PDB file of C-alpha atoms and ligand atoms in Angstrom:
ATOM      1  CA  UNK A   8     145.636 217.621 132.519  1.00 44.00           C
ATOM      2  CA  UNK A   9     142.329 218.272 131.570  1.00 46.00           C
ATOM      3  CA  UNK A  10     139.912 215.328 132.426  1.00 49.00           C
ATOM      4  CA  UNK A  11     137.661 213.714 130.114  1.00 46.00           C
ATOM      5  CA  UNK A  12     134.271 214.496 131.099  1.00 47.00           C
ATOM      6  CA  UNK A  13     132.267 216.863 129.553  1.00 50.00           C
ATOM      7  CA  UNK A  14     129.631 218.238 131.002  1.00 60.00           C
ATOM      8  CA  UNK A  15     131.417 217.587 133.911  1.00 84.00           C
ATOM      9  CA  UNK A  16     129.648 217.988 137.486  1.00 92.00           C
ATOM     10  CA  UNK A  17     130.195 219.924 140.843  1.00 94.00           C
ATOM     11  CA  UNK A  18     128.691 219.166 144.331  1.00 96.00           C
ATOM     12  CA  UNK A  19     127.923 222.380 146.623  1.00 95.00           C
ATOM     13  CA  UNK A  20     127.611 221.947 149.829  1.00 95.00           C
ATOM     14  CA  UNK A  21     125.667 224.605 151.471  1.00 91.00           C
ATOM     15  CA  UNK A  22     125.726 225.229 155.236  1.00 84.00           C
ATOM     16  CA  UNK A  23     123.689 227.594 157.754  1.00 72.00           C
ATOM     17  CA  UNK A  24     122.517 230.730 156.326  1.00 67.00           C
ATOM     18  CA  UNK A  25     122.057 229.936 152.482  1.00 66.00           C
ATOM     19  CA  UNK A  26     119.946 226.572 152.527  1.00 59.00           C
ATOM     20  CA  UNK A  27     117.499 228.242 149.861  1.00 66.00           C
ATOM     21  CA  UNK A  28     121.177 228.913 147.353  1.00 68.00           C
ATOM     22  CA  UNK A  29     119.383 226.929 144.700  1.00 62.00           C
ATOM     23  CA  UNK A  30     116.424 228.914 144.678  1.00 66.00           C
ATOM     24  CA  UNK A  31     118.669 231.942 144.583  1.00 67.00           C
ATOM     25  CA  UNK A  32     121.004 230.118 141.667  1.00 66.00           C
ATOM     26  CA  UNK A  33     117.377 229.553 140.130  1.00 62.00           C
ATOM     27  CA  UNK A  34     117.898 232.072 136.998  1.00 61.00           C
ATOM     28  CA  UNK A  35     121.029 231.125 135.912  1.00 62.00           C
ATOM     29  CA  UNK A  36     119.615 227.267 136.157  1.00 68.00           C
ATOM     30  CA  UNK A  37     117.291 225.085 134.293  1.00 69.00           C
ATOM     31  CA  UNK A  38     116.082 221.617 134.940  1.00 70.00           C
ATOM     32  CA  UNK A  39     115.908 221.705 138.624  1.00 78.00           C
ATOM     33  CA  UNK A  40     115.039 219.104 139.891  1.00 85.00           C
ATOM     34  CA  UNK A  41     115.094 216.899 143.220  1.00 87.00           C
ATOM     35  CA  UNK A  42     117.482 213.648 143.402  1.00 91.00           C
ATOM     36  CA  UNK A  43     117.813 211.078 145.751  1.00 94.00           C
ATOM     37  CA  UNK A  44     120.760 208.936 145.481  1.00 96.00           C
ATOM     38  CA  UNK A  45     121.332 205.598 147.918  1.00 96.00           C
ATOM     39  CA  UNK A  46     124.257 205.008 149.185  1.00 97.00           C
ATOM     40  CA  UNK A  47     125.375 202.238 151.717  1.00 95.00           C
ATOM     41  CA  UNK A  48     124.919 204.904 154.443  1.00 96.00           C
ATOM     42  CA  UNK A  49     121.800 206.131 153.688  1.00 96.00           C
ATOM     43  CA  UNK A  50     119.545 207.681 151.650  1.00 95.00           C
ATOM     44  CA  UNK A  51     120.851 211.662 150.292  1.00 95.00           C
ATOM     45  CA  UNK A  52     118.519 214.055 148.830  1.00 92.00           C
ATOM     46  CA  UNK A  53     119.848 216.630 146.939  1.00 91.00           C
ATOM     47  CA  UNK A  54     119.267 219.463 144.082  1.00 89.00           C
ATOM     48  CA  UNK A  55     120.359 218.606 140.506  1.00 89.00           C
ATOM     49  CA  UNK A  56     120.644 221.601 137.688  1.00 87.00           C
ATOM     50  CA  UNK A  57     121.963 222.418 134.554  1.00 83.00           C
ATOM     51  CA  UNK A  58     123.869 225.828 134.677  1.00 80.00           C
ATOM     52  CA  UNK A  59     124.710 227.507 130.968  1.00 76.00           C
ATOM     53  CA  UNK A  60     128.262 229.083 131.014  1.00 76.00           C
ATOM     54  CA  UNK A  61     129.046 232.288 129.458  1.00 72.00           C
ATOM     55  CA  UNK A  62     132.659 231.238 128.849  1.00 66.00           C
ATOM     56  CA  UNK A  63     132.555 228.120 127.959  1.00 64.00           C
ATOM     57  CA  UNK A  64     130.597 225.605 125.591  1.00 62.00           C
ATOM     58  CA  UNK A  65     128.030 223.593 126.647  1.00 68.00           C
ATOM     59  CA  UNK A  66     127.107 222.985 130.259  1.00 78.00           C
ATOM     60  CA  UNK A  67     127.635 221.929 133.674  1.00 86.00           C
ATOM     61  CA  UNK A  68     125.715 219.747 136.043  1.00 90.00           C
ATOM     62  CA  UNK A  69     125.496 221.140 139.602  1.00 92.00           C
ATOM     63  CA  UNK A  70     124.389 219.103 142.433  1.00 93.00           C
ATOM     64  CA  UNK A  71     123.155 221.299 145.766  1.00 92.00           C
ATOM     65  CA  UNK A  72     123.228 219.708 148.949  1.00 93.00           C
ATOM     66  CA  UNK A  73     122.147 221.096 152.000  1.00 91.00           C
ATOM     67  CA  UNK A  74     123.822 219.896 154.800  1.00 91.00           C
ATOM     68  CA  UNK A  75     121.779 220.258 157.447  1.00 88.00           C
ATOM     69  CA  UNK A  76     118.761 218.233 155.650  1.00 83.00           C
ATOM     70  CA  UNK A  77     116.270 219.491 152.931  1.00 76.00           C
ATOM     71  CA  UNK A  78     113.052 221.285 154.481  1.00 69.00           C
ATOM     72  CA  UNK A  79     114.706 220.418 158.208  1.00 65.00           C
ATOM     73  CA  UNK A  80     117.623 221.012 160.465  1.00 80.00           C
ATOM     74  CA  UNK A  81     119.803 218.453 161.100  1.00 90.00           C
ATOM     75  CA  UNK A  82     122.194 219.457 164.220  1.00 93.00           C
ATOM     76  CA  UNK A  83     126.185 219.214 163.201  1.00 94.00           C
ATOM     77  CA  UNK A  84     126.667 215.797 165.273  1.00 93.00           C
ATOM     78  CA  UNK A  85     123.714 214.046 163.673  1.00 94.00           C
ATOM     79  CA  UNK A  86     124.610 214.874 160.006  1.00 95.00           C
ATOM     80  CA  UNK A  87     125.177 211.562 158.223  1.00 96.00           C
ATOM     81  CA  UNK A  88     128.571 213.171 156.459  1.00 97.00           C
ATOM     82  CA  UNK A  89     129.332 209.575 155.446  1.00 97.00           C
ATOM     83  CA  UNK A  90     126.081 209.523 153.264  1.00 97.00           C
ATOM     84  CA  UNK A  91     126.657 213.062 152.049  1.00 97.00           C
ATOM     85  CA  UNK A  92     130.439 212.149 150.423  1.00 98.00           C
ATOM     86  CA  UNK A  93     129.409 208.696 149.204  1.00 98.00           C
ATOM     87  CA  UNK A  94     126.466 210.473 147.877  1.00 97.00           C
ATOM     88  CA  UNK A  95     128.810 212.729 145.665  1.00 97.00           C
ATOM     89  CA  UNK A  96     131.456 210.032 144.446  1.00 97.00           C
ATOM     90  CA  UNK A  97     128.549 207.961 143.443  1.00 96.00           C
ATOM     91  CA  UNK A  98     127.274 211.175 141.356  1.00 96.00           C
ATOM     92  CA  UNK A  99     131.152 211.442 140.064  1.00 95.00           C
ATOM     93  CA  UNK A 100     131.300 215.558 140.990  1.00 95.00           C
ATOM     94  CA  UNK A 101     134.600 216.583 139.958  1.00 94.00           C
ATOM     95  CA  UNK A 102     134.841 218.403 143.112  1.00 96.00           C
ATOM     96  CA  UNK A 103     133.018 219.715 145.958  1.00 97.00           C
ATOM     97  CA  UNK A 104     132.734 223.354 147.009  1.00 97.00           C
ATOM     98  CA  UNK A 105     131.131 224.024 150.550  1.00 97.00           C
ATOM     99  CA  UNK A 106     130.068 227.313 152.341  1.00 95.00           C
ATOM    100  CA  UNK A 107     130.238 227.525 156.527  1.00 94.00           C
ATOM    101  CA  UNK A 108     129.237 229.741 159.115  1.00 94.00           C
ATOM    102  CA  UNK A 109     131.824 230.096 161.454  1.00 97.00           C
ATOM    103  CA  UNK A 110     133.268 231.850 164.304  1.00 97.00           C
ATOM    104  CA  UNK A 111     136.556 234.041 164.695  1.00 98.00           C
ATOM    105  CA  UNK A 112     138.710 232.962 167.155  1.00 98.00           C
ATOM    106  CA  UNK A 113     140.947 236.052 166.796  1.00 95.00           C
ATOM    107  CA  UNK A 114     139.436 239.416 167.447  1.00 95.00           C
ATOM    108  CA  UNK A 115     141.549 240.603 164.623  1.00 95.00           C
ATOM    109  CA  UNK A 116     139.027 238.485 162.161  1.00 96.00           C
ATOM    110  CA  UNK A 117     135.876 241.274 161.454  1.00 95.00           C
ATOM    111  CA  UNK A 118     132.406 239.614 161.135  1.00 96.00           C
ATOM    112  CA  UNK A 119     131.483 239.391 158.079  1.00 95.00           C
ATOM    113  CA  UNK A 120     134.830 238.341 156.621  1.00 97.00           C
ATOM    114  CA  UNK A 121     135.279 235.700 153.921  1.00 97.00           C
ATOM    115  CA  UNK A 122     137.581 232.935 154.720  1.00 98.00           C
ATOM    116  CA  UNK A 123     139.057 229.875 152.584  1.00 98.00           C
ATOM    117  CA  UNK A 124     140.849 228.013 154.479  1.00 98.00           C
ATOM    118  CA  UNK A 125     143.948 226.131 153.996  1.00 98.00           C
ATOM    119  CA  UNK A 126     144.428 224.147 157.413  1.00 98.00           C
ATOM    120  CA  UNK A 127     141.763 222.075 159.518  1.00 98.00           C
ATOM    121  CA  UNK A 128     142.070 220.753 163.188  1.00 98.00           C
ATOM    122  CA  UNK A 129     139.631 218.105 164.215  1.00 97.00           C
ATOM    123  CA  UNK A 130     138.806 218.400 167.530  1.00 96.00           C
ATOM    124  CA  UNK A 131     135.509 215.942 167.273  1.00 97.00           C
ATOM    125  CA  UNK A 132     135.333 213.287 169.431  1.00 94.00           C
ATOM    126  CA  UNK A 133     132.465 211.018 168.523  1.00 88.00           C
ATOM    127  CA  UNK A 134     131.982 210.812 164.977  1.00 91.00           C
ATOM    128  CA  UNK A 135     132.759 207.938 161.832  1.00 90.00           C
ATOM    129  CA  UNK A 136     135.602 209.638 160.446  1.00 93.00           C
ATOM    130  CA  UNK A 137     136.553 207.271 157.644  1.00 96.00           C
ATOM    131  CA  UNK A 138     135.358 204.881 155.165  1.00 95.00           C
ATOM    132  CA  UNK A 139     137.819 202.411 155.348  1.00 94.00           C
ATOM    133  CA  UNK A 140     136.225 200.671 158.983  1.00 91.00           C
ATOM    134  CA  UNK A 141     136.556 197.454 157.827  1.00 83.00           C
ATOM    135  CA  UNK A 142     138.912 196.893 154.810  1.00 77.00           C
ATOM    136  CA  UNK A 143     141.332 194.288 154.163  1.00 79.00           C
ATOM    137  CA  UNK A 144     144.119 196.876 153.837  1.00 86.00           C
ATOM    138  CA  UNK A 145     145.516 199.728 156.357  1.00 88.00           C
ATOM    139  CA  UNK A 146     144.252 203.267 154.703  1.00 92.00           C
ATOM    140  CA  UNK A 147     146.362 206.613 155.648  1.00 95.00           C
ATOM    141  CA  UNK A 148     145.424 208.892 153.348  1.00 95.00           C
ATOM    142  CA  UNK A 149     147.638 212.325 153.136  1.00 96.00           C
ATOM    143  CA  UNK A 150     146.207 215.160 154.893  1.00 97.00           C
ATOM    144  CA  UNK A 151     149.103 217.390 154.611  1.00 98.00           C
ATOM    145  CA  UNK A 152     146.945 220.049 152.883  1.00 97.00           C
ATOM    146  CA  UNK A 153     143.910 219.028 153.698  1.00 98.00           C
ATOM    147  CA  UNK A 154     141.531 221.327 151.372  1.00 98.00           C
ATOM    148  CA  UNK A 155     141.768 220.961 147.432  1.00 98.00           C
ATOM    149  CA  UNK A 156     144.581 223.686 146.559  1.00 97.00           C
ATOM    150  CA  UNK A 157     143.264 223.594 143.585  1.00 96.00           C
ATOM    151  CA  UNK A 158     139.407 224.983 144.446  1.00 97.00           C
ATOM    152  CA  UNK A 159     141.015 227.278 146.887  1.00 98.00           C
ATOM    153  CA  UNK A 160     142.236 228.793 144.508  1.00 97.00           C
ATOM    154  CA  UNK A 161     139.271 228.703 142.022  1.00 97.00           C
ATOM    155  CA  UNK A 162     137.609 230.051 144.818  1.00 98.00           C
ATOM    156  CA  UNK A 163     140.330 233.106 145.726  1.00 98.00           C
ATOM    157  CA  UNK A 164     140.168 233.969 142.391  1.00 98.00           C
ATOM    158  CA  UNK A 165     136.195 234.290 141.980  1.00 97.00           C
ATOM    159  CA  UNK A 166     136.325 235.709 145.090  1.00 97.00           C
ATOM    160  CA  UNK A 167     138.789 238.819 143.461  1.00 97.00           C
ATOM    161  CA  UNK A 168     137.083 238.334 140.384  1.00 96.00           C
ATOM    162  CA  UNK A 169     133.815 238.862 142.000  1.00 94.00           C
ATOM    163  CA  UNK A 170     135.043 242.301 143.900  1.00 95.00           C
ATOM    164  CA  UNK A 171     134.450 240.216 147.356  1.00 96.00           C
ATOM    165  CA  UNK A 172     137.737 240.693 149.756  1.00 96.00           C
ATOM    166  CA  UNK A 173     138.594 237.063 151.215  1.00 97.00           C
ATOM    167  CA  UNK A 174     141.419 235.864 153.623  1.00 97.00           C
ATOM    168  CA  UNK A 175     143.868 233.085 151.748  1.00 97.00           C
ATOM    169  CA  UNK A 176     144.460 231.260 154.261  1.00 97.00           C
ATOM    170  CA  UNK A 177     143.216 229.742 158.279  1.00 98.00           C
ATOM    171  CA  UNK A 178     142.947 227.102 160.244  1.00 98.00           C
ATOM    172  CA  UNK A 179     139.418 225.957 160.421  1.00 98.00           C
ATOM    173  CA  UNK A 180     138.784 224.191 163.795  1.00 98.00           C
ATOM    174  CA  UNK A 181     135.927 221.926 163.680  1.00 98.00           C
ATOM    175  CA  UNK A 182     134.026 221.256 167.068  1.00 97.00           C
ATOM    176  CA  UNK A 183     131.063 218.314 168.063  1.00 95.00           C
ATOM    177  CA  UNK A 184     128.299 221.297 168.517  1.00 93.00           C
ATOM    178  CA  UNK A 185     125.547 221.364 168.866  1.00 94.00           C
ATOM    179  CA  UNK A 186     126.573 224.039 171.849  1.00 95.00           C
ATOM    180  CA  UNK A 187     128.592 226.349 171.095  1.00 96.00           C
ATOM    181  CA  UNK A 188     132.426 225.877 173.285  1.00 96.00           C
ATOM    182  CA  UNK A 189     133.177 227.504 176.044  1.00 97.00           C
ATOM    183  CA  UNK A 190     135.430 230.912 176.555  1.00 97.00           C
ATOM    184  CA  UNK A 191     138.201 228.585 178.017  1.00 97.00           C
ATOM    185  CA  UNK A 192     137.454 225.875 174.844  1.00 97.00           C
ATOM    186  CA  UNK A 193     138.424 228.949 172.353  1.00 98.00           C
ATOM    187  CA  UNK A 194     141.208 230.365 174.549  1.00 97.00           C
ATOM    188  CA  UNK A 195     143.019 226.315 173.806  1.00 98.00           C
ATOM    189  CA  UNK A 196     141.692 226.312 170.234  1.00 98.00           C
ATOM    190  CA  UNK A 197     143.831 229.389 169.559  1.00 97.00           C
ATOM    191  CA  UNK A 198     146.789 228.699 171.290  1.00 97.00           C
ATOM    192  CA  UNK A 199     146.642 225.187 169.406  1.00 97.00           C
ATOM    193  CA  UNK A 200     146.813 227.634 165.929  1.00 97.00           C
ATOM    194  CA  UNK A 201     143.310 228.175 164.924  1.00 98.00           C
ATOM    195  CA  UNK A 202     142.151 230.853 163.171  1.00 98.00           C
ATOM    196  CA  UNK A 203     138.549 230.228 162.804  1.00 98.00           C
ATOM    197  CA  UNK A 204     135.773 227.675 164.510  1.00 98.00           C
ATOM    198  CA  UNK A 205     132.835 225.409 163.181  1.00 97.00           C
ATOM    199  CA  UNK A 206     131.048 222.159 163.363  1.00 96.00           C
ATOM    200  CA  UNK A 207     131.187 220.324 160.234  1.00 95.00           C
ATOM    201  CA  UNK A 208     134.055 221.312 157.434  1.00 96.00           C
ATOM    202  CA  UNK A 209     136.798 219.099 159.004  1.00 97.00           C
ATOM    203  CA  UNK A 210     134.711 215.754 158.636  1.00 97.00           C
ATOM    204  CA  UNK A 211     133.489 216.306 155.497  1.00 98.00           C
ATOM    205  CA  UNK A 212     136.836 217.620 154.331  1.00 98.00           C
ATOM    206  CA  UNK A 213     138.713 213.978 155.750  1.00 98.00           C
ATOM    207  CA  UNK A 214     135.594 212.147 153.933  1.00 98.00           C
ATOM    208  CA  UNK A 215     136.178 214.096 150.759  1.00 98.00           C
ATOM    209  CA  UNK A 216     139.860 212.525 150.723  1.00 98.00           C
ATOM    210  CA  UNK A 217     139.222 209.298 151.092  1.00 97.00           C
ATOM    211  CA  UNK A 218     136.779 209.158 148.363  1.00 97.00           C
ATOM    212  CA  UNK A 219     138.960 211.161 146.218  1.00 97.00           C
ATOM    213  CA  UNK A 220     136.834 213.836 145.863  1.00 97.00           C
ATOM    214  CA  UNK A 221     138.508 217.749 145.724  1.00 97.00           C
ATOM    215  CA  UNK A 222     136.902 219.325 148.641  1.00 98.00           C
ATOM    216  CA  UNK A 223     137.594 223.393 149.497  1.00 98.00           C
ATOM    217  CA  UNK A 224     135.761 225.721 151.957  1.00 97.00           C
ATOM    218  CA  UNK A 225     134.545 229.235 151.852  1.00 97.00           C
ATOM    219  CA  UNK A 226     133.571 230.866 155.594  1.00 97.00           C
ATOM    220  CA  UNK A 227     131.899 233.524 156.465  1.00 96.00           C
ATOM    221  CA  UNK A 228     132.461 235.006 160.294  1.00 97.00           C
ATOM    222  CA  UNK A 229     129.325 234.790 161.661  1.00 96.00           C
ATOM    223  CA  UNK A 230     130.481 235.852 165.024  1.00 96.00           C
ATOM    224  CA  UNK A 231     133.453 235.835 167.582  1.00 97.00           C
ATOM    225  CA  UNK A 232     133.273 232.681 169.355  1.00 97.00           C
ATOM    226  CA  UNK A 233     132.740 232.538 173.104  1.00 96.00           C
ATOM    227  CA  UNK A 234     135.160 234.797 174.991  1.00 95.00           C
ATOM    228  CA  UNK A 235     136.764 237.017 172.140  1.00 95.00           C
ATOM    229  CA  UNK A 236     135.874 240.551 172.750  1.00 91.00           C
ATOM    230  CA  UNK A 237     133.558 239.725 175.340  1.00 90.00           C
ATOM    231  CA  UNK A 238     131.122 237.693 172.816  1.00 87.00           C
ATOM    232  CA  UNK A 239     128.499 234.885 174.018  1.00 91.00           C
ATOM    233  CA  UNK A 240     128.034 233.707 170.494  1.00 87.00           C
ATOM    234  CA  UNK A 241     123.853 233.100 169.488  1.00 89.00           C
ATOM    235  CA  UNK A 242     122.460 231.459 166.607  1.00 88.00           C
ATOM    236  CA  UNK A 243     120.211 234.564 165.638  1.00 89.00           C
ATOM    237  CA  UNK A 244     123.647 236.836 165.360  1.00 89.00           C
ATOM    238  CA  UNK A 245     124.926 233.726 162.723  1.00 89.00           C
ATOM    239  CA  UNK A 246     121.434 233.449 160.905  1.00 87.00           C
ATOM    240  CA  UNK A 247     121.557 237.268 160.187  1.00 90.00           C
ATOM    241  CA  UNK A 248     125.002 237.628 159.519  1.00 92.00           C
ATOM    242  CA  UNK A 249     125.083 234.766 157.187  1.00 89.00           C
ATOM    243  CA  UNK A 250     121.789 236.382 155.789  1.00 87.00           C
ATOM    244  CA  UNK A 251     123.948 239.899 154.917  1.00 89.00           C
ATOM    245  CA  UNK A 252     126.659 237.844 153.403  1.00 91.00           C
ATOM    246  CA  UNK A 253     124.527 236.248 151.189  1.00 89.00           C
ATOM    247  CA  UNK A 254     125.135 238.246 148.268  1.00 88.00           C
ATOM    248  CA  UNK A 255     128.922 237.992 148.494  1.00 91.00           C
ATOM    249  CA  UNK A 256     128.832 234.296 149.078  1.00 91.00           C
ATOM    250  CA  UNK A 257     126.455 233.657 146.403  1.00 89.00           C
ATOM    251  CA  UNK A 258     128.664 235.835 144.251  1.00 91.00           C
ATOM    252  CA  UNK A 259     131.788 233.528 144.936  1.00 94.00           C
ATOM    253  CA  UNK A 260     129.883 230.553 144.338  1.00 92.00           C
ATOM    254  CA  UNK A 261     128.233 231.606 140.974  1.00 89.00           C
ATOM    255  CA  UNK A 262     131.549 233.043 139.460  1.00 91.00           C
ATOM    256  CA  UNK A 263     133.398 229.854 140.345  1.00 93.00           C
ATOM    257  CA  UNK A 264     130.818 227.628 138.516  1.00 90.00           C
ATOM    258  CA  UNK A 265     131.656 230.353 135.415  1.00 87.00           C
ATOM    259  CA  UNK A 266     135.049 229.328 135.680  1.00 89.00           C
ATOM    260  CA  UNK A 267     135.356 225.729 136.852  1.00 90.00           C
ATOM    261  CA  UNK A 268     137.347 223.623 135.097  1.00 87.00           C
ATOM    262  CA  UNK A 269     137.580 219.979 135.043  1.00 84.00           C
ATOM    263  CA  UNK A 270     141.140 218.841 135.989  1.00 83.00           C
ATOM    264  CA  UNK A 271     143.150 216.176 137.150  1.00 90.00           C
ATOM    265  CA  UNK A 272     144.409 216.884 141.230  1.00 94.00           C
ATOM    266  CA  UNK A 273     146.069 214.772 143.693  1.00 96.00           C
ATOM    267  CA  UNK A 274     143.141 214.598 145.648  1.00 96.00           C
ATOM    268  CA  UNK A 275     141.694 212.472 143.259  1.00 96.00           C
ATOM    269  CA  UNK A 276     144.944 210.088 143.754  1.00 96.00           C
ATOM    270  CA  UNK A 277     144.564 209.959 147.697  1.00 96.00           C
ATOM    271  CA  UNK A 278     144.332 206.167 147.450  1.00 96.00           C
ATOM    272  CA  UNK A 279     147.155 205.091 144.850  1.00 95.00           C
ATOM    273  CA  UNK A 280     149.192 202.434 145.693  1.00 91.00           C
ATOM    274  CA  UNK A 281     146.153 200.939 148.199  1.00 92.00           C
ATOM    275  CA  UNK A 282     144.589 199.346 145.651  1.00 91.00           C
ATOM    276  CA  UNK A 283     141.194 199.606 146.760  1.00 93.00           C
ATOM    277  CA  UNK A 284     138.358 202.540 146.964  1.00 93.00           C
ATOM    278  CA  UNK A 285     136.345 204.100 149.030  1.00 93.00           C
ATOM    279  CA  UNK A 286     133.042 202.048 149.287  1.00 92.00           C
ATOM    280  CA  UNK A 287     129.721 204.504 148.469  1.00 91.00           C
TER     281      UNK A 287
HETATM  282 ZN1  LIG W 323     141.856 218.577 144.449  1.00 84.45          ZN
END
């Protein structure tokens, strides 16, 4: 069903490596501007612009956030993800599309390689992981498939569209940081079924949920994480292999904008049946 809003408006979420996207998205864009929008968390700055669409009428409102702070660099455990969500319900996106750096946990993964994932395992330990803290009724929302099927496959098919190879599917294992885990850390975090490790995608993706916001996830392999193949992961080997898959990401990213469309998803029924909402 296709929703009613029109022009309709997507978050980005943009993660080590391609903080500057909007500068980079800067042609295609007009009207950029800064906004900061309050939320009960906090305060979120972001980047607002128009994009014009080739294929379709009229245009669509994209709103850039990077997540590690704009002109700074927030570590992964002091992001205020809260903020960040509530920040994009209060905006009404129709969906959220994020980028990662993160490491391969299999040495069969190649660095380099574009990943959207389908599966998440938190393995955080100290952060707010939910919205509904204090609320009158029990919330349990359905994580089954815990990224928007929907913008995965928006996102597979830009991705083919674009001429970019990308992996359907992996387990995305998210981690505290800031340190990178150890060798015997990785050696679990495969065992338990993980494909792929990083610091931030599995909170924002549980957020995303509960405010009823689609949420999907494109990775790039920065490195092998500690142990596989010998590697002692660095954050100069991420910053330079996110910098060489900058093209292909931003490639990904621009085609899906092209072809976004505005529908209906269960994601955006997460809460049904609760009767309340997510407070932003
Ligand atoms: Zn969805």
């Amino acid at each position: 069903m296709n929703c009613e809003c029109v022009p309709f408006r997507v978050g980005i979420i943009v993660g080590t490596g391609i903080e500057d996207l909007a500068k980079q998205f800067q042609a295609a864009m007009h009207g950029l501007s800064d906004v900061a929008i309050s939320t009960r968390y906090g305060e979120v700055k972001l980047l607002q612009a128009k994009c014009k669409r080739s294929s379709y009428d009229g245009e669509i409102e994209v709103f850039i956030l990077p997540r590690h702070g704009l002109g700074c660099h927030l570590p992964p455990h002091l992001i205020n993800y809260k903020a960040n969500i509530a920040a994009m319900k209060r905006l009404q996106v129709d969906g959220i599309i994020a980028t990662a750096a993160v490491g391969a946990l299999h040495s069969e993964l190649s660095i380099g390689k574009i990943v959207i994932p389908d599966q998440l395992i938190d393995w955080t330990k100290q952060r707010p992981l939910t919205f509904f803290d204090e609320c009158a009724v029990a919330v349990h929302v359905d994580v089954t498939q815990p990224y928007c099927e929907r913008l995965r496959k928006l996102l597979l098919a830009s991705a083919e569209h674009a001429g970019v190879s990308a992996i359907d599917t992996g387990c995305y294992i998210c981690a505290d940081g800031p340190r990178y885990e150890t060798a015997a850390e990785v050696k679990a975090m495969r065992i338990l079924g993980g494909d792929i490790v990083g610091m931030t995608a599995a909170t924002e993706a549980i957020l995303a949920r509960e405010a009823e916001v689609c949420y999907a996830l494109v990775c790039v392999v920065t490195n092998y994480a500690a142990g596989v193949l010998g590697a002692r992961p660095s954050h100069s080997e991420v910053v330079e292999v996110m910098r060489q898959a900058n093209t292909k990401l931003m490639n990904i990213i621009a085609t899906s904008i092209e072809r976004y469309k505005c529908y209906d998803c269960p994601c955006k029924h997460s809460l049904d049946g609760y009767g309340v909402k997510a407070p932003v």
